[in-house]
Short mmCIF file of C-alpha atoms in Angstrom, two decimals:
data_model
loop_
_atom_site.label_atom_id
_atom_site.label_comp_id
_atom_site.label_asym_id
_atom_site.label_seq_id
_atom_site.Cartn_x
_atom_site.Cartn_y
_atom_site.Cartn_z
CA MET A 1 25.09 6.44 2.05
CA TRP A 2 24.49 9.24 -0.39
CA ALA A 3 26.09 12.06 1.49
CA THR A 4 27.60 12.21 4.88
CA ARG A 5 27.79 15.11 7.21
CA ASN A 6 31.56 15.17 7.24
CA GLY A 7 31.65 15.88 3.58
CA THR A 8 32.23 12.70 1.58
CA ALA A 9 29.50 11.15 -0.42
CA GLY A 10 28.78 8.68 -3.14
CA GLY A 11 27.86 5.08 -3.63
CA ARG A 12 24.10 5.07 -3.97
CA MET A 13 24.09 6.47 -7.47
CA ASP A 14 27.42 4.86 -8.39
CA GLU A 15 29.11 8.14 -9.02
CA ALA A 16 31.88 10.07 -7.43
CA GLN A 17 30.27 12.93 -5.64
CA HIS A 18 31.77 15.22 -3.12
CA ILE A 19 29.96 17.77 -1.10
CA ASP A 20 31.32 19.69 1.80
CA GLU A 21 28.34 19.92 4.07
CA ALA A 22 30.24 22.01 6.56
CA GLN A 23 30.15 24.86 4.04
CA GLY A 24 26.38 25.11 4.38
CA ILE A 25 24.41 27.15 1.87
CA ASP A 26 25.91 30.40 0.64
CA ILE A 27 23.90 33.00 -1.20
CA VAL A 28 26.03 35.93 -2.27
CA ASP A 29 24.78 39.20 -3.81
CA VAL A 30 21.95 37.49 -5.67
CA ARG A 31 19.83 39.69 -7.90
CA TYR A 32 16.65 38.94 -9.80
CA ALA A 33 14.04 41.10 -11.49
CA TYR A 34 10.82 40.44 -13.38
CA GLY A 35 11.36 42.75 -16.28
CA ALA A 36 11.94 46.17 -14.76
CA LYS A 37 10.52 45.15 -11.39
CA PRO A 38 13.25 44.03 -8.98
CA ALA A 39 12.38 41.04 -6.80
CA LEU A 40 15.70 40.48 -5.08
CA ALA A 41 18.41 43.11 -4.74
CA ASP A 42 21.88 41.87 -3.83
CA VAL A 43 20.60 39.32 -1.36
CA SER A 44 23.27 37.56 0.68
CA MET A 45 22.79 35.00 3.39
CA ALA A 46 24.60 32.02 4.81
CA LEU A 47 22.67 29.02 6.12
CA ARG A 48 24.48 27.03 8.74
CA PRO A 49 24.61 23.28 8.13
CA GLY A 50 22.26 21.14 10.17
CA ARG A 51 20.20 24.15 11.22
CA PHE A 52 16.57 25.11 10.76
CA THR A 53 16.55 28.55 9.18
CA ALA A 54 13.26 30.39 8.89
CA LEU A 55 13.07 32.76 5.94
CA LEU A 56 10.51 35.22 7.20
CA GLY A 57 8.97 37.89 5.04
CA PRO A 58 5.61 39.36 4.13
CA ASN A 59 3.91 38.53 0.85
CA GLY A 60 5.89 40.00 -2.02
CA ALA A 61 9.15 40.03 -0.09
CA GLY A 62 10.89 37.79 -2.62
CA LYS A 63 10.76 34.44 -0.77
CA SER A 64 9.31 32.40 -3.63
CA THR A 65 11.72 34.01 -6.06
CA LEU A 66 14.60 32.98 -3.84
CA VAL A 67 13.22 29.43 -3.62
CA SER A 68 12.93 29.32 -7.42
CA LEU A 69 16.54 30.45 -7.71
CA LEU A 70 17.76 27.89 -5.18
CA SER A 71 15.87 25.11 -6.96
CA GLY A 72 17.26 26.07 -10.36
CA LEU A 73 13.90 27.00 -11.85
CA PHE A 74 15.17 30.55 -12.26
CA VAL A 75 18.73 31.63 -12.89
CA PRO A 76 20.15 34.55 -10.89
CA GLN A 77 20.79 37.70 -12.89
CA GLY A 78 23.71 38.43 -10.61
CA GLY A 79 25.58 36.92 -7.68
CA ARG A 80 26.10 33.25 -6.91
CA ILE A 81 24.58 30.38 -4.93
CA SER A 82 26.60 27.58 -3.42
CA ILE A 83 25.05 24.39 -2.00
CA PHE A 84 27.50 22.63 0.33
CA GLY A 85 30.36 23.95 -1.76
CA LEU A 86 28.73 23.13 -5.11
CA ASP A 87 28.26 26.13 -7.36
CA LEU A 88 24.63 25.98 -8.47
CA ALA A 89 25.43 27.70 -11.77
CA LYS A 90 28.29 25.35 -12.64
CA ASP A 91 26.99 22.07 -11.28
CA PRO A 92 23.20 22.36 -10.95
CA LEU A 93 22.52 18.63 -11.26
CA ALA A 94 24.86 17.69 -8.41
CA ALA A 95 23.39 20.46 -6.29
CA LEU A 96 19.81 19.39 -7.05
CA SER A 97 20.62 15.79 -6.17
CA VAL A 98 21.31 16.77 -2.54
CA MET A 99 18.23 18.98 -2.27
CA GLY A 100 14.68 18.12 -1.27
CA ILE A 101 12.14 20.71 -2.33
CA VAL A 102 8.59 21.36 -1.19
CA PHE A 103 6.88 24.02 -3.26
CA GLN A 104 4.20 26.39 -2.11
CA GLN A 105 1.69 24.92 -4.54
CA GLN A 106 0.81 21.29 -4.00
CA THR A 107 2.46 19.18 -6.66
CA LEU A 108 0.98 15.73 -6.12
CA ASP A 109 -0.94 13.62 -8.61
CA LEU A 110 -4.32 13.43 -6.94
CA ASP A 111 -5.47 10.34 -8.84
CA LEU A 112 -2.37 8.32 -8.05
CA SER A 113 -1.88 6.58 -4.74
CA VAL A 114 0.45 7.79 -2.03
CA ARG A 115 2.97 5.11 -2.94
CA GLN A 116 2.72 5.79 -6.68
CA ASN A 117 3.47 9.45 -6.08
CA MET A 118 6.49 8.47 -4.04
CA ALA A 119 7.67 5.97 -6.64
CA TYR A 120 7.43 8.52 -9.45
CA PHE A 121 9.54 10.98 -7.52
CA ALA A 122 12.04 8.27 -6.60
CA ALA A 123 12.40 7.40 -10.30
CA LEU A 124 13.10 11.04 -11.15
CA HIS A 125 16.03 10.77 -8.77
CA GLY A 126 17.25 7.48 -10.22
CA LEU A 127 15.84 5.22 -7.53
CA ALA A 128 13.99 2.07 -8.52
CA GLY A 129 13.33 -1.48 -7.36
CA ARG A 130 14.08 -2.64 -3.86
CA ARG A 131 16.11 0.40 -2.95
CA ALA A 132 13.26 2.71 -3.90
CA GLY A 133 10.81 0.50 -1.98
CA GLN A 134 12.92 0.70 1.16
CA ARG A 135 13.28 4.45 0.95
CA ILE A 136 9.56 4.96 0.29
CA GLU A 137 8.68 2.78 3.26
CA ALA A 138 11.13 4.60 5.52
CA CYS A 139 9.98 8.07 4.50
CA LEU A 140 6.27 7.27 4.77
CA THR A 141 6.84 5.71 8.17
CA ARG A 142 8.80 8.74 9.28
CA LEU A 143 5.98 11.08 8.32
CA GLY A 144 3.26 8.80 9.71
CA LEU A 145 1.76 7.83 6.36
CA ALA A 146 2.82 4.20 6.01
CA ALA A 147 -0.68 2.90 6.69
CA ARG A 148 -2.16 5.06 3.93
CA GLN A 149 0.22 4.29 1.10
CA LYS A 150 -2.39 2.54 -1.04
CA GLU A 151 -4.90 5.37 -0.76
CA LYS A 152 -5.33 7.88 -3.53
CA VAL A 153 -3.92 11.28 -2.67
CA ARG A 154 -7.34 12.75 -3.37
CA ALA A 155 -8.57 10.98 -0.22
CA LEU A 156 -6.00 12.69 2.01
CA ASN A 157 -6.69 15.92 3.86
CA SER A 158 -4.53 19.00 3.25
CA GLY A 159 -2.29 18.31 6.23
CA HIS A 160 -1.56 14.76 5.14
CA ARG A 161 -0.92 15.88 1.56
CA ARG A 162 1.68 18.29 2.86
CA ARG A 163 3.24 15.56 4.95
CA LEU A 164 3.34 13.39 1.85
CA GLU A 165 5.12 16.13 -0.07
CA ILE A 166 7.72 16.29 2.67
CA ALA A 167 8.05 12.50 2.74
CA ARG A 168 8.48 12.57 -1.03
CA SER A 169 11.14 15.24 -0.87
CA LEU A 170 13.17 13.02 1.47
CA VAL A 171 13.11 9.86 -0.63
CA HIS A 172 16.52 10.46 -2.25
CA GLU A 173 18.14 11.27 1.10
CA PRO A 174 18.76 14.97 0.54
CA ARG A 175 20.91 16.96 2.91
CA PHE A 176 19.23 20.31 2.25
CA LEU A 177 15.48 20.64 2.60
CA LEU A 178 13.90 23.68 0.99
CA LEU A 179 10.28 24.46 1.82
CA ASP A 180 8.31 27.35 0.36
CA GLU A 181 5.41 28.30 2.64
CA PRO A 182 4.51 24.66 3.20
CA THR A 183 1.73 25.42 5.68
CA VAL A 184 -0.38 27.53 3.32
CA GLY A 185 -4.01 26.47 3.59
CA LEU A 186 -3.54 24.31 6.70
CA ASP A 187 -5.42 24.76 9.94
CA VAL A 188 -3.56 25.59 13.13
CA PRO A 189 -3.08 22.02 14.48
CA ALA A 190 -1.91 20.77 11.08
CA ARG A 191 0.52 23.67 10.82
CA ALA A 192 1.95 22.99 14.26
CA ASP A 193 2.24 19.30 13.41
CA LEU A 194 4.15 20.02 10.21
CA VAL A 195 6.50 22.52 11.84
CA ALA A 196 7.25 19.97 14.56
CA HIS A 197 7.92 17.24 11.99
CA VAL A 198 10.42 19.30 10.07
CA HIS A 199 12.15 20.48 13.24
CA ALA A 200 12.48 16.83 14.22
CA LEU A 201 14.03 16.01 10.83
CA CYS A 202 16.51 18.80 11.25
CA ARG A 203 17.36 17.79 14.80
CA ASP A 204 17.53 14.02 14.32
CA ASP A 205 19.02 13.74 10.83
CA GLY A 206 21.11 16.90 10.79
CA LEU A 207 19.32 18.19 7.70
CA THR A 208 19.88 21.78 6.72
CA VAL A 209 16.44 23.32 6.39
CA LEU A 210 15.27 26.57 4.80
CA TRP A 211 11.63 27.21 5.70
CA ALA A 212 10.11 30.18 3.89
CA THR A 213 7.08 31.62 5.65
CA HIS A 214 5.19 34.79 6.38
CA LEU A 215 3.85 33.38 9.66
CA VAL A 216 5.83 34.52 12.67
CA ASP A 217 4.55 31.78 14.96
CA GLU A 218 6.31 29.13 12.86
CA VAL A 219 9.68 30.41 14.07
CA GLU A 220 11.04 28.71 17.20
CA ALA A 221 13.45 30.21 19.69
CA GLY A 222 16.30 27.89 18.74
CA ASP A 223 16.06 28.54 14.99
CA ASP A 224 18.13 30.71 12.73
CA LEU A 225 16.21 33.56 11.16
CA VAL A 226 16.49 35.60 7.98
CA VAL A 227 14.06 38.48 7.56
CA LEU A 228 13.44 39.41 3.93
CA HIS A 229 11.52 42.51 2.95
CA ASP A 230 11.16 44.26 -0.40
CA GLY A 231 13.78 41.98 -1.90
CA THR A 232 16.46 42.78 0.66
CA VAL A 233 17.72 41.01 3.77
CA ARG A 234 16.81 43.09 6.81
CA ALA A 235 18.32 40.81 9.46
CA GLN A 236 19.85 37.38 9.84
CA GLY A 237 21.31 35.23 12.56
CA ALA A 238 20.11 33.13 15.46
CA VAL A 239 16.70 34.23 16.69
CA ALA A 240 18.22 35.49 19.95
CA ASP A 241 20.73 37.59 18.02
CA VAL A 242 18.03 39.12 15.81
CA LEU A 243 15.96 39.97 18.89
CA ALA A 244 18.98 41.55 20.55
CA SER A 245 19.91 43.58 17.47
CA THR A 246 16.37 44.94 17.05
CA GLY A 247 15.67 45.41 20.74
CA ALA A 248 12.43 43.45 20.38
CA HIS A 249 11.04 41.04 22.96
CA ASP A 250 9.76 38.49 20.51
CA VAL A 251 9.94 37.55 16.83
CA LEU A 252 6.71 39.38 16.04
CA GLY A 253 8.11 42.59 17.49
CA ALA A 254 11.38 42.18 15.62
CA PHE A 255 9.52 41.44 12.40
CA HIS A 256 7.43 44.61 12.75
CA ARG A 257 10.46 46.75 13.46
CA LEU A 258 12.31 45.36 10.48
CA THR A 259 9.47 45.52 7.97
CA THR A 260 7.43 48.57 8.98
CA PRO A 261 8.64 51.87 7.56
CA ALA A 262 9.65 54.38 10.21
CA PRO A 263 7.04 57.13 10.64
CA ALA A 264 7.91 60.30 8.81
CA GLU A 265 9.34 63.14 10.91
CA PRO A 266 6.66 65.77 11.58
CA ALA A 267 7.23 68.93 9.63
CA PRO A 268 8.70 71.71 11.79
CA MET B 1 28.88 16.19 -13.65
CA ARG B 2 28.23 13.02 -15.62
CA ARG B 3 25.47 10.79 -14.31
CA PRO B 4 25.26 7.03 -14.75
CA ALA B 5 23.11 5.82 -17.65
CA GLY B 6 20.94 3.84 -15.24
CA ILE B 7 19.67 7.04 -13.66
CA TYR B 8 18.56 8.33 -17.06
CA LEU B 9 16.77 5.10 -17.83
CA THR B 10 15.07 4.93 -14.43
CA CYS B 11 13.86 8.48 -14.85
CA MET B 12 12.41 7.88 -18.31
CA VAL B 13 10.71 4.67 -17.18
CA GLY B 14 9.28 6.57 -14.21
CA VAL B 15 7.86 9.31 -16.43
CA LEU B 16 6.40 6.74 -18.84
CA TRP B 17 4.89 4.78 -15.97
CA ARG B 18 3.32 7.90 -14.48
CA GLU B 19 1.82 8.90 -17.82
CA ALA B 20 0.43 5.39 -18.26
CA LEU B 21 -1.13 5.48 -14.79
CA ARG B 22 -2.66 8.88 -15.46
CA PHE B 23 -4.02 7.61 -18.75
CA ILE B 24 -5.58 4.59 -17.06
CA HIS B 25 -7.18 6.85 -14.49
CA GLN B 26 -8.54 9.14 -17.20
CA ARG B 27 -10.74 6.72 -19.12
CA GLU B 28 -12.78 9.59 -20.54
CA ARG B 29 -9.64 10.79 -22.28
CA PHE B 30 -9.24 7.43 -23.97
CA VAL B 31 -12.88 7.27 -25.01
CA ALA B 32 -12.76 10.83 -26.38
CA ALA B 33 -9.59 10.05 -28.29
CA LEU B 34 -11.30 7.05 -29.86
CA VAL B 35 -14.72 8.55 -30.49
CA ARG B 36 -13.47 11.66 -32.30
CA PRO B 37 -11.82 9.90 -35.26
CA LEU B 38 -14.53 7.25 -35.36
CA ILE B 39 -17.16 9.94 -35.82
CA TRP B 40 -15.12 11.30 -38.71
CA LEU B 41 -14.73 7.85 -40.17
CA LEU B 42 -18.28 6.59 -39.74
CA ILE B 43 -20.28 9.76 -40.31
CA PHE B 44 -18.20 12.33 -42.15
CA ALA B 45 -16.61 9.85 -44.51
CA ALA B 46 -19.92 8.13 -45.19
CA GLY B 47 -21.41 11.45 -46.21
CA PHE B 48 -18.55 12.44 -48.43
CA ARG B 49 -17.97 9.06 -50.00
CA SER B 50 -20.26 9.77 -52.93
CA ILE B 51 -19.05 13.34 -53.42
CA LEU B 52 -15.31 12.85 -53.24
CA GLY B 53 -13.79 10.34 -55.61
CA VAL B 54 -10.20 9.35 -55.00
CA SER B 55 -8.29 8.33 -58.06
CA ILE B 56 -5.55 5.73 -58.04
CA GLN B 57 -2.48 7.30 -56.52
CA PRO B 58 0.49 5.95 -54.60
CA PRO B 59 0.59 4.07 -52.32
CA TYR B 60 -2.80 2.71 -53.38
CA ALA B 61 -2.71 0.17 -56.20
CA THR B 62 -6.39 0.43 -56.99
CA TYR B 63 -9.40 2.62 -56.38
CA ILE B 64 -10.12 3.00 -52.70
CA THR B 65 -13.08 4.13 -50.69
CA TYR B 66 -13.00 7.55 -49.08
CA GLU B 67 -13.00 5.87 -45.67
CA THR B 68 -9.78 4.11 -46.56
CA TYR B 69 -8.27 7.37 -47.78
CA ILE B 70 -8.87 9.30 -44.56
CA VAL B 71 -7.63 6.63 -42.13
CA PRO B 72 -4.00 7.96 -42.08
CA GLY B 73 -5.30 11.48 -41.61
CA LEU B 74 -7.42 10.36 -38.68
CA ILE B 75 -4.44 8.55 -37.15
CA ALA B 76 -2.44 11.76 -37.38
CA MET B 77 -5.44 13.60 -35.97
CA ILE B 78 -5.36 11.36 -32.90
CA GLN B 79 -1.70 12.17 -32.44
CA LEU B 80 -2.26 15.88 -33.04
CA PHE B 81 -4.99 16.01 -30.41
CA ASN B 82 -2.88 13.93 -28.05
CA GLY B 83 0.01 16.34 -28.53
CA MET B 84 -2.29 19.26 -27.77
CA GLN B 85 -3.75 17.39 -24.78
CA SER B 86 -0.22 16.91 -23.45
CA SER B 87 0.42 20.58 -24.07
CA LEU B 88 -2.69 21.49 -22.10
CA ALA B 89 -1.61 19.13 -19.31
CA MET B 90 1.82 20.75 -19.22
CA VAL B 91 0.34 24.24 -18.95
CA TYR B 92 -1.97 22.96 -16.21
CA ASP B 93 0.92 21.21 -14.45
CA ARG B 94 2.95 24.37 -14.66
CA GLU B 95 0.16 26.44 -13.16
CA MET B 96 -0.53 23.81 -10.52
CA GLY B 97 3.15 23.32 -9.79
CA SER B 98 3.68 19.65 -10.61
CA MET B 99 5.80 20.55 -13.64
CA ARG B 100 8.28 21.94 -11.12
CA VAL B 101 8.77 18.48 -9.67
CA LEU B 102 9.90 17.24 -13.06
CA LEU B 103 12.06 20.25 -13.85
CA THR B 104 13.92 20.10 -10.53
CA ALA B 105 14.97 16.48 -10.97
CA PRO B 106 18.77 16.24 -11.13
CA LEU B 107 18.97 15.48 -14.84
CA PRO B 108 19.43 17.76 -17.84
CA ARG B 109 16.29 19.63 -18.72
CA TRP B 110 16.33 18.51 -22.36
CA TYR B 111 16.32 14.92 -21.15
CA LEU B 112 13.43 15.48 -18.76
CA LEU B 113 11.43 17.09 -21.55
CA ALA B 114 12.36 14.25 -23.91
CA SER B 115 11.11 11.76 -21.33
CA LYS B 116 7.86 13.66 -21.09
CA LEU B 117 7.61 13.66 -24.87
CA MET B 118 8.23 9.92 -25.07
CA ALA B 119 5.56 9.29 -22.46
CA GLY B 120 2.98 11.35 -24.35
CA THR B 121 3.84 9.58 -27.59
CA ALA B 122 3.51 6.17 -25.98
CA VAL B 123 -0.02 7.09 -24.90
CA SER B 124 -0.85 8.22 -28.43
CA LEU B 125 0.28 4.84 -29.78
CA LEU B 126 -2.26 3.07 -27.57
CA GLN B 127 -4.98 5.37 -28.85
CA VAL B 128 -3.99 4.89 -32.48
CA TYR B 129 -3.94 1.10 -32.29
CA ALA B 130 -7.31 1.04 -30.56
CA PHE B 131 -8.67 3.17 -33.43
CA LEU B 132 -7.01 1.03 -36.10
CA ILE B 133 -8.48 -2.15 -34.67
CA VAL B 134 -11.99 -0.67 -34.60
CA ALA B 135 -11.57 0.77 -38.12
CA GLU B 136 -10.36 -2.57 -39.43
CA LEU B 137 -13.24 -4.43 -37.80
CA VAL B 138 -15.91 -2.03 -39.02
CA LEU B 139 -15.02 -0.53 -42.38
CA VAL B 140 -11.52 -0.46 -43.67
CA ASP B 141 -9.31 -3.17 -45.07
CA LEU B 142 -5.68 -2.52 -44.24
CA PRO B 143 -2.73 -4.84 -45.00
CA PRO B 144 -2.11 -6.85 -41.81
CA LEU B 145 1.62 -6.14 -41.91
CA GLY B 146 0.82 -2.45 -42.20
CA PHE B 147 -0.10 -2.48 -38.52
CA LEU B 148 3.50 -3.38 -37.72
CA ALA B 149 5.18 -1.32 -40.44
CA VAL B 150 3.46 1.84 -39.31
CA LEU B 151 4.79 1.61 -35.74
CA PRO B 152 8.16 3.36 -36.25
CA VAL B 153 6.48 6.06 -38.31
CA LEU B 154 3.82 6.49 -35.63
CA LEU B 155 6.63 6.97 -33.13
CA LEU B 156 8.20 9.66 -35.31
CA THR B 157 4.96 11.50 -36.09
CA GLY B 158 3.82 11.21 -32.47
CA LEU B 159 7.10 12.72 -31.27
CA MET B 160 6.88 15.52 -33.83
CA LEU B 161 3.31 16.47 -32.91
CA GLY B 162 4.07 16.05 -29.19
CA ALA B 163 7.09 18.34 -29.57
CA LEU B 164 4.84 20.90 -31.23
CA GLY B 165 2.50 20.68 -28.24
CA MET B 166 5.44 21.05 -25.88
CA LEU B 167 6.65 24.09 -27.76
CA LEU B 168 3.20 25.64 -27.56
CA SER B 169 2.98 24.89 -23.84
CA SER B 170 6.18 26.88 -23.29
CA THR B 171 4.60 29.91 -24.95
CA ILE B 172 1.15 29.79 -23.37
CA ARG B 173 1.08 31.94 -20.29
CA GLN B 174 -2.31 30.99 -18.94
CA LEU B 175 -4.59 28.02 -19.23
CA GLU B 176 -7.35 30.27 -20.49
CA ASN B 177 -5.33 31.04 -23.62
CA PHE B 178 -5.44 27.43 -24.69
CA ALA B 179 -8.66 27.86 -26.64
CA GLY B 180 -6.71 30.05 -29.05
CA ILE B 181 -4.48 27.11 -29.82
CA MET B 182 -7.50 25.16 -31.00
CA ASN B 183 -8.42 27.89 -33.44
CA PHE B 184 -5.01 28.90 -34.66
CA VAL B 185 -3.05 25.66 -34.60
CA ILE B 186 -5.12 22.49 -34.57
CA PHE B 187 -7.80 23.38 -37.11
CA PRO B 188 -5.56 25.05 -39.72
CA MET B 189 -3.00 22.30 -39.34
CA PHE B 190 -5.60 19.59 -39.85
CA PHE B 191 -7.64 21.16 -42.63
CA LEU B 192 -4.64 22.53 -44.56
CA SER B 193 -3.26 19.05 -45.05
CA SER B 194 -3.81 15.91 -47.04
CA ALA B 195 -5.73 14.35 -44.16
CA LEU B 196 -9.18 14.75 -45.71
CA TYR B 197 -8.48 15.25 -49.42
CA PRO B 198 -5.49 14.72 -51.70
CA LEU B 199 -3.29 17.73 -52.36
CA TRP B 200 -3.92 17.59 -56.12
CA ARG B 201 -7.58 18.23 -55.43
CA MET B 202 -6.67 21.33 -53.43
CA GLN B 203 -4.46 22.54 -56.26
CA GLU B 204 -7.46 22.44 -58.56
CA SER B 205 -9.28 24.95 -56.41
CA SER B 206 -6.45 27.11 -54.98
CA ASP B 207 -2.76 27.07 -55.69
CA LEU B 208 -2.05 29.06 -52.54
CA ILE B 209 -3.83 26.57 -50.30
CA TYR B 210 -2.03 23.79 -52.10
CA ARG B 211 1.35 25.40 -51.41
CA ILE B 212 0.54 26.01 -47.74
CA SER B 213 -0.68 22.45 -47.37
CA SER B 214 2.44 21.11 -49.06
CA ALA B 215 4.61 22.94 -46.53
CA ASN B 216 2.53 21.80 -43.56
CA PRO B 217 4.47 19.20 -41.51
CA PHE B 218 1.14 17.61 -40.65
CA THR B 219 0.63 16.77 -44.34
CA HIS B 220 3.95 14.95 -44.31
CA ALA B 221 3.04 13.14 -41.11
CA VAL B 222 -0.15 11.95 -42.83
CA GLU B 223 1.68 10.91 -45.98
CA SER B 224 4.40 9.08 -44.01
CA LEU B 225 1.68 7.13 -42.22
CA ARG B 226 -0.26 6.48 -45.43
CA PHE B 227 2.75 4.93 -47.15
CA ALA B 228 3.84 2.97 -44.06
CA LEU B 229 0.38 1.42 -43.71
CA TYR B 230 0.86 -0.01 -47.22
CA LEU B 231 4.42 -1.14 -46.47
CA GLU B 232 6.05 1.65 -48.43
CA VAL B 233 8.40 4.43 -47.46
CA GLU B 234 7.96 8.09 -48.35
CA PRO B 235 11.47 9.45 -47.67
CA THR B 236 10.75 13.12 -48.36
CA SER B 237 7.85 13.21 -45.93
CA LEU B 238 9.79 11.25 -43.33
CA GLY B 239 12.68 13.69 -43.66
CA ILE B 240 10.39 16.69 -43.23
CA VAL B 241 8.70 15.13 -40.19
CA ALA B 242 12.10 14.35 -38.63
CA GLY B 243 13.30 17.89 -39.37
CA ALA B 244 10.15 19.38 -37.85
CA LEU B 245 10.67 17.20 -34.76
CA VAL B 246 14.20 18.54 -34.30
CA VAL B 247 13.07 22.15 -34.75
CA PHE B 248 10.00 21.89 -32.51
CA PHE B 249 11.83 20.03 -29.76
CA GLY B 250 14.83 22.36 -29.94
CA LEU B 251 12.55 25.37 -29.57
CA ALA B 252 10.64 23.69 -26.74
CA VAL B 253 13.87 23.07 -24.82
CA TRP B 254 14.80 26.70 -25.44
CA GLY B 255 11.34 27.73 -24.26
CA TYR B 256 11.79 25.85 -21.00
CA ASP B 257 15.31 27.16 -20.40
CA PRO B 258 15.03 29.64 -17.50
CA ARG B 259 17.91 31.70 -18.88
CA LYS B 260 16.50 32.21 -22.35
CA GLY B 261 13.06 30.80 -22.66
CA LEU B 262 9.52 31.99 -22.65
CA VAL B 263 8.19 30.12 -19.63
CA HIS B 264 6.17 32.39 -17.47
CA ARG B 265 8.13 33.78 -14.57
CA ARG B 266 5.86 35.16 -11.95
CA GLY B 267 6.93 36.31 -8.51
CA LYS B 268 4.83 35.46 -5.55
CA GLY B 269 6.75 36.93 -2.69
#
C-alpha cells in the first residue's frame, strides 16, 4: 500500500514516506502574477480529505494557474501549499508522488495504444513489470476501458480519452486527484459520465479531489465548493453552506451573486 | 526526499521506450532523416568532387574522395537535425500539454530532462547507423572497427546537439517561431563548420569565417567523429564538445526551472 488514509505510507516504492492525509490540502495566502498582471491574490483554501471539492470560477479566474501551482509547474510568488502535511516547496517530489493530475489539455500520445500510454506514465512514477501491469489492468477496468487497451488512442472518442487520462492519473495510487476542467470539449452525456466516475472514485476510495470547472452543473449538492473570481476566493465550504451564506437557492444563483459586480448606485 | 535508484532507472527506460515507439510510428521521420544526408552524399558530393580537392590531413593517411571527407559532417548533420526535431517536438508537447506529464513526474527536473535527452540521442544513433550502412554499401570505404569506435563519440555529440535543441525549446514561445531556428541556428551551425570543407580552406578565403568556424562546437563534433571513425582520438574537440554539452544542458535545465527559467507561463483562468 502506497499511502493509507490514517496517515502512514510506504512500501511500494521501497522508501520511507509519511503523509498525514487527515491534514488535507492547505493553500495559504498564495500569490502569483504574470509579469505585472496578478492571477492569484492571497488565495487561501483548505480541502478536506476524502472530499470532492469543486473549484468553480469563470474563465480567467485563476483556476489553471492554481492547478499549475499545485502540480509544481509554477512556483508561488508568495504563500505556501501543503499536500497532506507535505510542504510543496520543500518536498515537491514526495508531494507529486501522492498526486494524480489531469490537465485541461489532453496529454495522451495519440499514436500509442491505450496500454502503452498507461505504461509510460507508470514508468514515470517508478512502476514497471508485473506491478505496473496489475495497476494498469485495475485502473482501465475501473474506468471501463479494459477491453480497449490495445487500441490506439487516436481511435478513442473524446469522452474515452478523458477517461483514459483519469485512469492514467490513478495508476500510481495517488491520494489527491487534481483535475483542470476535464470536461472541456465533451458532450453532455460524456460530461455527466465523467463527473459520475470521479465522484465514485472519491466516494469509494476516499480520494481527495479538486475539480476545477466553470460549469455550474458539474457541482453536486454533497460536494465542497470554492468559488474563485478575479484571482480571489469569493466563497468556500460545503455547497449547502455557500448557498446559505449567499442566500441563493442553487449553485447557479450563488455563483452569479459571487461573481457579478453589484450594480452601481444611481446618482442622486 | 531521496528516491530509490530503481525509480530513476524505470523512469529513464520508460522515456526511452516511449521515444522508440514514437519513432517506430513515425516512419516518415526515419526516411527523412536518412534521405537528407544521402542526397548530400550522392548528389552534392558528386558534383563537388572534381572542384574540391582534399589534401592529406589527419586522420586520413592518404588522399580521400570528397564523399569520404563529408561523411562525418553528414553524421553530425543527422544528429543536429534530430536535436532540432526533438526541440520542435518539445515545443509542440509543451503547447499540447504532454510535456506537463513528464515535468510533473516525482523525480528531479534535471533528471527528467536528461532522460528525454538520452531518448532523443538513442533515436539519432539508429538514424546514423542506418546512414553509415547505406554509405558504406554505396560509396564510402570506412574502417570496419570505426563503426564501433565512433559509438561513444556519437553518444557525446548526440547529447550535445540534443541539449542545444532542448535549450532552444525552452526559449521558443510558440511553435510558429521554430522556422527562425532553422535560419539562425541550423544553417549557420552547419555551414560555418568543417562539415563540408576543411577549415584551412576557409582560412584561405576569410580569416573571420575561419575563426568563427573554429569556435563552433559543431565543428568539433564533426572532427571528433572524423577521428573516431578512423580509430583515433581528437582530445581537444572531444573536450569542447563535452564542455558545450555541460553548458547547453545546464542552461536548458535553467530554462525549464519554473522559478528562474524562460518557459512560457501563460494563464488560462
